[in-house]
XYZ file of C-alpha atoms in Angstrom:
698
model
C 111.009 140.032 117.686
C 111.913 141.359 114.488
C 115.045 139.134 114.639
C 113.563 136.069 115.325
C 112.355 134.293 113.455
C 109.412 131.306 113.822
C 107.760 129.030 111.257
C 105.221 126.371 113.196
C 105.098 123.206 110.923
C 100.634 121.863 111.657
C 101.206 119.276 111.032
C 104.295 117.906 113.336
C 103.703 120.438 115.231
C 107.201 121.573 115.458
C 108.152 125.102 116.149
C 111.322 126.061 113.749
C 112.743 129.007 115.503
C 115.894 130.579 114.067
C 118.079 133.704 116.030
C 119.178 136.219 113.250
C 122.438 139.369 113.592
C 122.872 138.067 117.386
C 125.426 139.989 117.461
C 122.988 143.260 117.522
C 121.913 141.861 120.545
C 123.381 143.489 124.658
C 121.851 143.559 127.346
C 123.509 146.397 129.369
C 123.526 147.146 133.105
C 125.440 147.258 135.870
C 127.559 144.048 134.733
C 128.048 145.335 131.378
C 132.212 146.190 131.057
C 131.873 145.437 127.291
C 133.700 142.431 127.054
C 132.592 139.101 125.004
C 131.445 138.036 128.654
C 128.132 140.941 128.077
C 127.088 138.878 125.256
C 127.076 135.394 126.283
C 125.279 137.043 129.388
C 122.779 139.078 127.316
C 122.148 135.211 124.946
C 121.486 133.448 128.482
C 118.830 136.738 128.300
C 117.509 136.243 124.783
C 117.740 132.211 125.403
C 115.207 132.382 129.105
C 112.800 134.827 127.816
C 112.676 132.491 124.108
C 111.600 129.247 126.723
C 110.025 131.067 129.705
C 107.911 134.402 127.734
C 109.343 136.674 130.839
C 112.012 138.910 130.265
C 114.752 138.755 132.850
C 115.598 142.379 133.020
C 111.327 142.922 134.045
C 112.411 140.625 137.700
C 115.636 141.906 138.238
C 113.867 145.314 138.284
C 110.519 144.546 140.173
C 112.379 142.256 142.792
C 115.255 145.000 143.058
C 117.501 141.999 142.921
C 118.594 139.635 141.013
C 121.327 140.314 138.121
C 123.606 143.059 140.597
C 126.475 144.241 139.829
C 128.205 141.125 141.636
C 125.779 139.512 138.569
C 123.851 136.886 141.776
C 120.760 135.339 139.705
C 117.769 135.621 141.747
C 116.376 132.504 143.166
C 113.197 133.856 141.269
C 113.947 132.874 137.563
C 114.899 130.123 138.988
C 111.678 129.404 139.605
C 109.908 130.720 136.832
C 111.393 128.504 134.014
C 109.017 126.001 132.207
C 108.458 122.328 134.412
C 109.351 120.444 131.499
C 112.164 122.829 130.550
C 115.373 119.671 130.177
C 117.458 120.324 133.011
C 120.455 120.137 130.402
C 119.116 123.709 127.978
C 117.750 124.775 131.974
C 121.711 124.993 133.162
C 122.846 126.187 129.894
C 120.494 128.987 129.595
C 121.225 130.146 133.840
C 124.818 129.308 132.973
C 125.417 132.035 130.722
C 123.441 134.212 132.962
C 125.100 133.765 136.236
C 129.115 133.781 138.160
C 130.383 131.743 140.584
C 131.963 134.835 142.714
C 133.429 136.609 140.432
C 133.836 134.398 138.034
C 131.291 133.999 135.190
C 130.616 129.528 134.458
C 131.004 129.549 130.541
C 135.475 132.181 129.604
C 134.928 130.806 126.091
C 131.861 131.261 123.366
C 132.892 128.083 122.360
C 132.185 126.116 124.538
C 128.889 127.420 124.208
C 128.866 126.040 121.703
C 129.871 122.906 121.457
C 127.425 122.892 124.272
C 125.210 123.087 122.077
C 125.538 121.141 119.644
C 126.124 117.858 122.155
C 122.122 118.552 122.947
C 120.743 118.901 118.761
C 123.118 116.077 118.236
C 122.462 113.275 121.517
C 118.803 114.767 121.921
C 117.802 111.120 122.851
C 120.143 111.114 125.994
C 119.987 115.024 126.688
C 117.010 116.050 125.696
C 114.342 113.040 128.214
C 110.827 113.099 129.389
C 109.066 115.119 131.918
C 109.655 111.267 133.635
C 112.395 111.114 133.454
C 113.360 113.933 135.417
C 115.584 113.332 139.214
C 116.646 109.467 137.723
C 120.098 108.356 136.246
C 119.057 107.361 133.029
C 121.552 104.807 132.012
C 120.852 104.374 128.069
C 120.517 100.659 126.770
C 121.454 101.850 122.937
C 124.705 103.384 123.080
C 128.025 101.485 123.279
C 130.176 103.550 124.579
C 134.340 103.525 123.683
C 134.170 100.424 121.797
C 133.637 101.147 117.584
C 136.216 99.219 116.627
C 135.515 95.723 118.120
C 132.498 96.409 116.742
C 133.710 96.595 113.225
C 135.901 93.084 114.082
C 132.520 92.148 115.197
C 130.819 92.858 111.997
C 133.572 92.300 109.766
C 133.690 88.572 111.210
C 129.959 88.301 110.204
C 130.321 89.562 106.848
C 132.992 87.329 106.005
C 131.513 83.664 107.256
C 127.809 85.062 105.277
C 130.155 85.129 102.038
C 130.679 82.032 102.230
C 134.247 81.828 101.818
C 134.189 78.327 102.879
C 135.125 78.282 106.305
C 133.133 79.158 109.778
C 135.370 81.829 112.137
C 135.644 82.229 115.676
C 135.938 85.221 117.745
C 138.079 84.899 121.698
C 137.374 88.649 123.523
C 138.289 89.267 126.564
C 137.923 91.798 128.647
C 138.181 91.744 133.083
C 134.819 91.662 134.885
C 132.211 94.987 134.025
C 134.185 95.596 130.938
C 131.396 95.192 129.468
C 132.211 92.124 127.518
C 128.582 90.650 127.388
C 126.899 94.211 126.066
C 129.308 94.739 123.517
C 128.185 91.016 121.462
C 123.808 92.159 122.134
C 124.800 95.178 120.554
C 126.424 93.765 118.530
C 123.082 91.065 117.332
C 120.775 94.770 117.910
C 122.848 95.316 114.490
C 122.122 92.466 112.235
C 118.695 93.029 112.725
C 116.527 93.193 109.903
C 119.420 90.000 108.628
C 118.339 86.625 107.860
C 121.262 85.529 110.264
C 119.697 82.843 113.856
C 121.713 84.535 116.939
C 121.517 81.768 119.602
C 123.076 82.768 123.058
C 123.940 81.239 126.132
C 125.958 81.818 129.381
C 127.875 79.808 131.570
C 126.905 79.958 135.447
C 129.319 79.531 138.145
C 126.647 77.942 140.418
C 124.579 76.002 138.217
C 127.496 73.919 136.448
C 125.618 70.692 137.427
C 123.120 70.696 134.578
C 124.698 69.431 131.691
C 125.084 71.298 128.819
C 123.128 74.130 130.140
C 124.986 76.640 128.606
C 124.672 74.921 124.728
C 120.860 73.527 125.702
C 120.112 77.258 126.097
C 120.963 78.624 123.726
C 119.991 75.753 120.647
C 115.984 76.138 122.473
C 116.408 79.665 122.963
C 116.590 79.433 118.879
C 113.528 76.272 118.133
C 111.182 79.061 120.654
C 112.100 81.797 117.346
C 112.040 79.118 115.037
C 108.862 77.691 115.852
C 106.898 81.306 115.685
C 107.640 81.310 111.530
C 104.581 81.444 108.329
C 103.769 77.723 109.089
C 105.685 76.895 104.829
C 109.591 77.421 106.549
C 108.505 75.586 109.440
C 107.649 72.416 106.899
C 110.870 73.135 105.057
C 113.063 73.811 108.592
C 111.325 70.012 109.179
C 112.629 68.839 106.393
C 115.919 69.670 106.773
C 116.392 68.544 109.820
C 115.553 65.148 109.519
C 117.080 64.453 105.727
C 120.434 64.946 107.569
C 119.415 63.630 111.452
C 117.233 60.838 110.086
C 116.629 58.466 112.865
C 118.778 59.414 115.025
C 116.747 62.188 116.086
C 115.936 61.015 119.603
C 119.618 61.322 120.562
C 119.213 65.442 120.010
C 115.040 65.203 121.235
C 116.524 63.619 124.962
C 118.812 67.424 125.208
C 116.540 69.952 123.342
C 113.069 68.742 124.015
C 111.178 71.582 122.248
C 112.661 70.374 119.333
C 109.643 68.273 119.633
C 107.450 71.385 118.913
C 109.728 71.731 115.282
C 110.290 68.286 113.710
C 107.060 66.185 115.315
C 107.227 63.026 118.946
C 110.571 60.470 116.758
C 109.379 57.491 116.355
C 112.907 55.600 116.445
C 113.456 54.918 120.149
C 117.286 56.131 121.260
C 119.097 53.075 120.699
C 121.223 52.218 124.065
C 125.317 52.210 123.279
C 127.965 52.650 125.111
C 129.348 55.486 126.713
C 131.829 56.630 125.032
C 130.572 55.461 122.404
C 127.192 57.924 123.126
C 129.574 60.869 123.226
C 130.852 61.030 119.876
C 127.289 60.457 118.632
C 125.969 63.594 120.185
C 129.288 64.950 119.444
C 128.330 64.157 115.244
C 124.326 65.045 115.684
C 125.024 68.168 116.861
C 127.047 68.287 113.777
C 124.632 67.171 111.287
C 122.229 69.446 113.776
C 124.626 72.369 113.287
C 124.521 72.125 109.150
C 121.392 71.481 108.227
C 120.498 74.610 110.387
C 122.610 77.147 108.926
C 123.748 77.836 105.103
C 126.027 81.882 103.657
C 122.140 82.952 102.988
C 121.265 82.335 107.351
C 124.639 81.907 108.681
C 124.571 80.403 112.626
C 125.905 82.818 115.049
C 126.439 81.222 118.620
C 127.694 83.248 121.483
C 128.503 81.465 124.997
C 129.130 83.762 127.244
C 131.240 82.993 130.477
C 133.001 80.350 129.303
C 135.344 80.389 132.212
C 132.810 78.798 134.172
C 132.272 75.086 131.098
C 132.311 71.859 131.990
C 134.395 69.456 129.656
C 131.896 68.678 128.329
C 130.826 71.593 126.974
C 134.451 72.597 125.457
C 134.345 69.149 124.121
C 130.942 69.963 122.140
C 131.977 72.858 121.006
C 134.632 71.985 120.069
C 133.605 69.279 117.225
C 131.213 72.486 115.829
C 133.923 74.109 115.094
C 135.922 72.418 113.770
C 133.383 70.583 111.506
C 135.175 70.601 107.899
C 131.595 70.312 105.983
C 130.185 73.335 108.402
C 131.574 76.620 106.809
C 128.550 79.198 107.965
C 129.455 78.760 112.088
C 130.692 82.036 113.366
C 131.554 81.155 117.236
C 132.313 83.465 119.590
C 133.276 82.866 123.219
C 134.236 85.808 125.988
C 135.665 85.093 129.218
C 137.701 86.940 132.079
C 140.836 87.215 130.540
C 142.338 86.565 134.969
C 140.416 83.632 135.913
C 141.700 82.108 132.630
C 145.685 80.130 132.886
C 147.974 78.019 130.637
C 146.014 75.182 132.348
C 142.950 76.151 132.298
C 140.982 73.667 129.841
C 139.073 76.480 127.961
C 143.257 77.033 127.316
C 143.941 73.216 125.956
C 140.308 73.685 124.138
C 141.657 76.865 121.625
C 144.713 74.923 120.800
C 143.493 72.447 119.719
C 140.813 74.741 117.098
C 143.748 76.593 116.152
C 145.692 73.783 115.016
C 142.489 72.020 113.089
C 143.065 76.037 111.384
C 140.224 77.343 112.556
C 140.181 80.785 112.455
C 140.844 82.697 115.802
C 140.284 86.712 116.124
C 141.036 88.251 119.708
C 139.247 91.058 120.195
C 140.825 92.909 123.877
C 137.522 95.064 125.783
C 139.909 97.160 128.239
C 138.157 99.595 130.547
C 137.236 103.137 128.682
C 138.476 106.575 128.138
C 138.586 109.728 130.560
C 136.579 111.135 127.839
C 134.043 108.026 127.949
C 133.578 108.720 130.854
C 132.463 111.840 130.619
C 130.751 111.025 128.039
C 128.776 107.858 129.569
C 128.412 109.719 133.167
C 126.774 113.149 130.620
C 124.101 110.760 129.473
C 123.848 109.485 132.742
C 123.044 112.726 134.264
C 120.962 114.635 130.674
C 123.569 117.183 131.038
C 126.564 118.469 128.895
C 129.331 116.695 129.095
C 130.838 120.562 129.616
C 129.163 120.645 132.975
C 129.736 117.086 133.978
C 133.802 117.359 133.437
C 134.375 117.678 137.416
C 132.726 115.093 138.349
C 133.454 112.413 135.360
C 137.225 113.152 136.218
C 136.574 111.505 139.922
C 134.599 109.457 138.764
C 136.902 107.836 136.071
C 139.850 107.944 138.868
C 138.354 106.102 141.386
C 136.396 102.988 138.910
C 139.980 103.654 136.634
C 137.032 103.472 133.364
C 135.380 99.922 134.543
C 132.396 100.519 133.449
C 130.046 98.209 135.552
C 132.589 100.131 138.607
C 131.361 103.729 137.205
C 127.804 102.735 137.310
C 127.985 101.469 139.826
C 129.372 104.008 141.677
C 127.143 107.106 140.048
C 124.625 104.886 141.921
C 125.718 104.619 145.550
C 126.804 108.612 145.233
C 122.915 109.263 144.184
C 121.843 106.961 147.177
C 124.391 108.727 149.786
C 122.505 112.220 148.495
C 126.387 113.999 147.305
C 124.405 113.078 143.030
C 121.477 114.913 142.999
C 118.908 116.476 141.055
C 117.562 120.155 142.277
C 114.011 120.777 140.711
C 113.843 124.123 141.829
C 116.967 125.248 140.225
C 115.691 122.240 137.292
C 119.634 120.464 137.056
C 121.821 117.623 139.002
C 124.053 118.903 142.147
C 127.295 117.702 143.127
C 129.916 118.061 145.873
C 133.737 117.437 144.352
C 134.816 117.696 147.803
C 132.863 115.439 149.280
C 132.524 112.665 146.692
C 136.687 113.306 146.641
C 137.095 111.983 149.648
C 134.565 109.114 149.682
C 136.247 105.269 149.821
C 134.966 103.725 147.050
C 136.101 99.491 147.429
C 138.798 97.245 145.359
C 136.155 95.629 143.511
C 132.879 95.883 142.471
C 131.407 93.302 143.925
C 132.493 95.396 147.619
C 130.623 97.625 145.920
C 127.710 96.292 144.869
C 127.364 94.807 148.508
C 127.234 97.714 149.923
C 124.070 99.222 147.755
C 121.917 95.975 147.984
C 122.075 96.696 151.635
C 119.896 99.617 151.234
C 117.352 97.504 150.063
C 114.335 96.189 152.153
C 115.343 93.105 153.654
C 113.197 90.907 152.009
C 114.563 92.264 148.751
C 118.096 91.134 150.271
C 116.884 87.546 150.885
C 115.363 86.785 147.837
C 118.645 87.700 146.424
C 120.703 86.035 147.993
C 118.345 82.791 147.641
C 118.850 83.572 143.627
C 122.119 84.132 144.312
C 122.755 80.488 145.631
C 120.825 78.470 142.751
C 122.474 80.774 140.360
C 118.985 81.834 138.675
C 115.344 81.484 139.771
C 113.023 79.622 136.682
C 109.327 79.451 136.796
C 109.293 75.872 138.282
C 112.164 76.058 140.648
C 109.760 79.608 141.906
C 107.168 77.326 142.470
C 108.730 74.572 144.194
C 110.014 76.936 146.522
C 106.727 78.565 147.062
C 105.021 74.973 147.910
C 106.793 75.576 151.220
C 105.357 78.787 153.026
C 105.581 77.553 156.377
C 109.708 76.949 155.857
C 112.399 79.320 156.481
C 115.933 79.595 156.094
C 116.878 78.472 158.643
C 119.489 80.849 160.478
C 119.611 83.930 159.114
C 119.562 86.436 160.061
C 116.059 87.463 157.814
C 113.110 84.504 157.775
C 110.703 84.920 155.914
C 107.512 82.652 154.554
C 108.729 82.158 150.743
C 104.381 83.321 149.391
C 106.404 86.502 149.169
C 109.058 85.487 146.754
C 107.833 86.550 143.022
C 107.076 89.813 144.939
C 110.192 90.889 145.600
C 112.077 89.391 142.760
C 110.022 92.211 140.924
C 110.618 94.825 143.435
C 114.860 93.301 142.650
C 113.611 93.430 139.147
C 112.844 97.073 139.113
C 115.986 98.292 141.169
C 118.126 96.825 137.698
C 119.704 94.058 140.575
C 117.768 90.902 138.106
C 116.379 90.387 134.746
C 113.243 89.296 134.207
C 112.693 86.816 130.869
C 109.541 85.250 130.767
C 108.967 83.296 133.517
C 112.412 83.634 134.278
C 114.558 85.262 136.817
C 118.865 86.212 136.812
C 121.130 88.563 138.212
C 122.323 91.588 135.591
C 125.551 91.073 136.239
C 127.203 87.312 138.245
C 129.404 91.000 139.637
C 125.655 90.871 141.250
C 125.310 87.227 142.565
C 128.889 87.410 143.906
C 127.486 90.762 146.160
C 124.111 89.075 146.463
C 126.039 85.922 148.148
C 128.288 87.231 149.929
C 125.688 88.735 152.185
C 125.418 84.892 153.760
C 127.535 84.524 156.237
C 130.306 81.654 154.981
C 129.718 79.280 158.361
C 125.201 80.205 157.703
C 125.786 79.006 153.298
C 125.188 75.200 153.335
C 122.584 75.656 155.545
C 120.742 77.581 152.872
C 121.682 75.165 149.813
C 120.512 71.983 151.528
C 117.518 74.262 152.379
C 116.759 75.060 148.939
C 117.792 71.698 147.903
C 115.173 70.283 150.622
C 112.653 72.556 148.804
C 113.482 71.439 145.626
C 113.366 67.204 145.756
C 110.224 67.520 148.122
C 108.259 69.766 145.244
C 110.008 67.482 141.960
C 107.408 67.774 140.889
C 106.767 70.814 140.222
C 109.836 70.739 138.633
C 110.559 66.920 136.415
C 112.523 68.474 134.150
C 115.756 69.480 136.148
C 115.586 68.498 139.695
C 117.473 66.330 139.730
C 120.331 68.041 139.246
C 119.616 70.950 140.729
C 118.834 68.922 144.207
C 121.117 67.275 144.476
C 123.861 69.836 143.874
C 122.085 72.496 146.653
C 121.702 69.667 148.770
C 126.259 68.804 148.572
C 126.754 72.046 148.963
C 125.615 71.619 152.646
C 126.815 68.016 152.867
C 128.530 69.332 155.916
C 125.546 69.983 157.871
C 123.693 66.416 157.160
C 124.434 64.254 160.344
C 122.113 61.162 160.479
C 123.100 57.974 159.274
C 119.746 58.083 156.891
C 119.510 61.289 156.201
C 122.753 60.608 154.456
C 122.572 57.030 153.572
C 119.827 58.597 151.183
C 121.590 61.264 149.039
C 124.125 58.664 148.235
C 121.198 56.843 146.156
C 120.565 60.666 145.276
C 123.740 60.869 144.180
C 124.065 57.896 142.379
C 121.029 58.565 140.190
C 122.053 61.847 139.327
C 125.563 60.047 138.097
C 123.661 58.035 135.795
C 121.439 59.984 134.381
C 124.337 62.390 133.527
C 126.757 59.235 132.080
C 123.127 58.963 130.381
C 123.732 61.861 127.907
C 127.475 61.831 128.002
C 128.295 64.268 131.010
C 131.059 62.177 132.944
C 132.799 65.256 134.017
C 129.878 65.908 135.957
C 128.691 62.547 135.978
C 132.343 61.497 138.238
C 131.775 64.881 140.281
C 127.769 63.196 141.999
C 129.567 59.772 142.003
C 132.706 61.434 143.887
C 129.834 63.021 146.726
C 128.076 59.499 146.781
C 131.335 57.419 147.586
C 132.461 60.089 149.397
C 129.416 60.880 151.892
C 129.356 56.281 152.510
C 132.753 57.061 153.565
C 133.384 53.618 156.260
C 132.542 50.411 155.911
C 129.377 51.503 154.341
C 130.168 47.643 152.548
C 128.904 44.935 154.952
C 125.307 48.270 156.102
C 125.043 49.092 151.855
C 126.782 46.578 149.539
C 124.403 47.307 147.053
C 124.458 50.873 147.318
C 128.707 50.453 147.507
C 128.865 47.950 144.379
C 126.693 50.854 142.089
C 128.518 54.125 142.544
C 132.044 52.480 142.578
C 131.856 50.711 139.600
C 129.815 53.164 138.127
C 132.802 56.199 138.940
C 135.202 53.543 137.867
C 133.602 53.916 133.862
C 133.448 57.386 133.845
C 137.442 58.075 135.573
C 137.669 55.247 132.405
C 135.390 57.649 130.257
C 137.519 61.301 131.093
C 140.751 59.179 130.974
C 141.709 59.624 134.673
C 143.131 55.674 134.790
C 144.923 56.197 137.845
C 141.893 56.854 139.953
C 139.999 54.232 137.539
C 142.584 51.831 138.762
C 141.836 52.466 142.455
C 138.280 52.510 142.242
C 138.441 48.572 140.366
C 140.982 47.150 143.005
C 137.768 48.563 145.668
C 135.472 46.583 143.992
C 137.004 43.909 143.762
C 138.606 43.704 147.316
C 134.481 44.131 148.250
C 132.520 42.234 145.902
C 130.654 38.807 146.852
C 130.820 37.212 143.666
C 132.281 36.410 140.144
C 128.601 38.036 139.008
C 129.129 42.054 140.971
C 132.317 42.537 139.892
C 131.792 41.766 136.081
C 130.659 45.014 135.223
C 134.077 45.924 136.309
C 136.099 43.806 134.706
C 134.460 44.511 130.969
C 135.823 48.738 132.293
C 139.056 47.172 132.746
C 139.418 45.331 129.502
C 138.331 48.159 128.118
C 140.509 50.421 129.555
C 143.734 48.270 129.164
C 142.592 48.693 124.951
C 142.290 52.271 125.014
C 145.587 52.672 126.727
C 147.265 50.091 124.202
C 148.012 47.685 126.735
C 146.073 44.370 125.005
C 148.078 41.714 125.756
C 146.587 42.989 129.142
C 143.077 43.624 127.711
C 143.167 39.730 126.047
C 144.586 38.177 128.832
C 141.520 39.290 131.243
C 138.822 39.142 129.243
C 139.738 35.061 128.912
C 139.800 35.378 132.582
C 136.198 36.546 133.271
C 135.279 34.081 130.319
C 136.588 30.961 132.242
C 134.906 31.867 134.827
C 130.886 32.885 133.120
């Protein structure tokens, strides 16, 4: 006791303990051999008494067991350690005192020092609260093995914020599950307290039928944050926007309705203009908007995730923003899967065009993490010292190849199967190296996560399948699906009423599979979405989409903003199950309506998709039975093909129109499209001749 100094700090209720002259401490027993390992065993006994208040030798003497000549520790020693002692500390103590067969766990004092230093330097990860015991703890605040990438992002931000006179672009590439999104989100946290507008949008594989969805989401999120500012700041922002854009602000409000909360309801109505003019107008107004809300003192950081799924209209709009010579305060960050973007991918072409314009582009590669980083992650998850977790981490690294998403899912699967478990009696994690080594791991994360999802209750799996079909669920869509509680997925092996939907979505959120932000549910990673979708038998997927689309459209009043695009997109995916002629004609009408709405927003690639689907639904002799509908579909499709530069398809559609129209008035819009297309191709003589021909028939 004379060599232990205790200082109690009353205000903080903290004990400072110093052990001096440790070299004089020694426990002499039958196992003593006078070597340094005896000193380590003595250190463990000292720690044991320090934390438990009990001399371990007294336990051994009274039980006539414990530290025998073979050094086998009595189970009573485990049970007498305080229940609130962190497992990493109890593991350290018991491993100092215990022999494994004829070998001590610690073979060198330096390893003990490393473990103690790890606890002291990283207490948040290794020393945790009582309610955290027995659960994997994956840190959301720590980034593993990405220091270099973080520095590159920070440098890019510093350059943009220093008014160097040039916006910049950062492209982050890597395989799925490598941590691209996590890197940028962690970078966002590092900007806390700085005067910067951070915008985030993510392209969804199954949400591509909403025009400019990721860009609109990003700017809507910014507007939601701006309205929280002081009234004087809000007035200043409003004035800056109105001064830059003027009377054409209504065009922007049509895309970002929440902008009304900042600038009010536009007085001037949006003027109707031609298709190509509408697209150019949209690009120009978005440029003005970004200029108004960004400056060197408050740069704009726009992060767009999963760009491999971006639509052409979004790519063109983004290119327009980053190549704007008058905007010098924009940092654009893209991320995409390198294995899904080929040399012929539209994204590759857009990047080349941006580079030609002289915009600085910094490429950051996010690969798999190294063996040491895997051990660091495993150590943090188990809140156990890295020295103790090395054997487990080696296997995890070998089976996951260092893919962070696979590491996390693999550890969870080990817990679910009992191969990795927390032993309360020993107050530490235990695992069976031989059994884990024999465990097969799927080649990709999707199959691994599919196996994990199948262990959930069937109702939760069905809810996840539903979200997987849509990509994400908003409060409006949930109300649409819950409005018909007596309906369920046709042909499904797991049917239940949608009245339970929110309950099972929240359950899935607690399981860490989906995020619930506000009233929006979405998967934490698109690989989990793919895993959930893969659980739907391939021959049933169309039925799921058909049922979902029918429910959304039947209850469209509950989701007026997005019901049309989402419902029609879902119905189109279940089109092969629609057999009745009346229903096919009705879906063709909905596709025309969706196509026309997309055209009004200058999103011509999307409009073409809807219009072509409508035409395919009416394949046959429908010109006779549905003349008006066919005429509108073909004329509109020809126009969007012209806007997209697809002159070959446009010509085929126009020929179809000219062959079936009943009068000159009906084919006049088709002639207008042809005249503009000929001029756009440099065929001015033909364009003039066609114009004169039309004028003669007026």
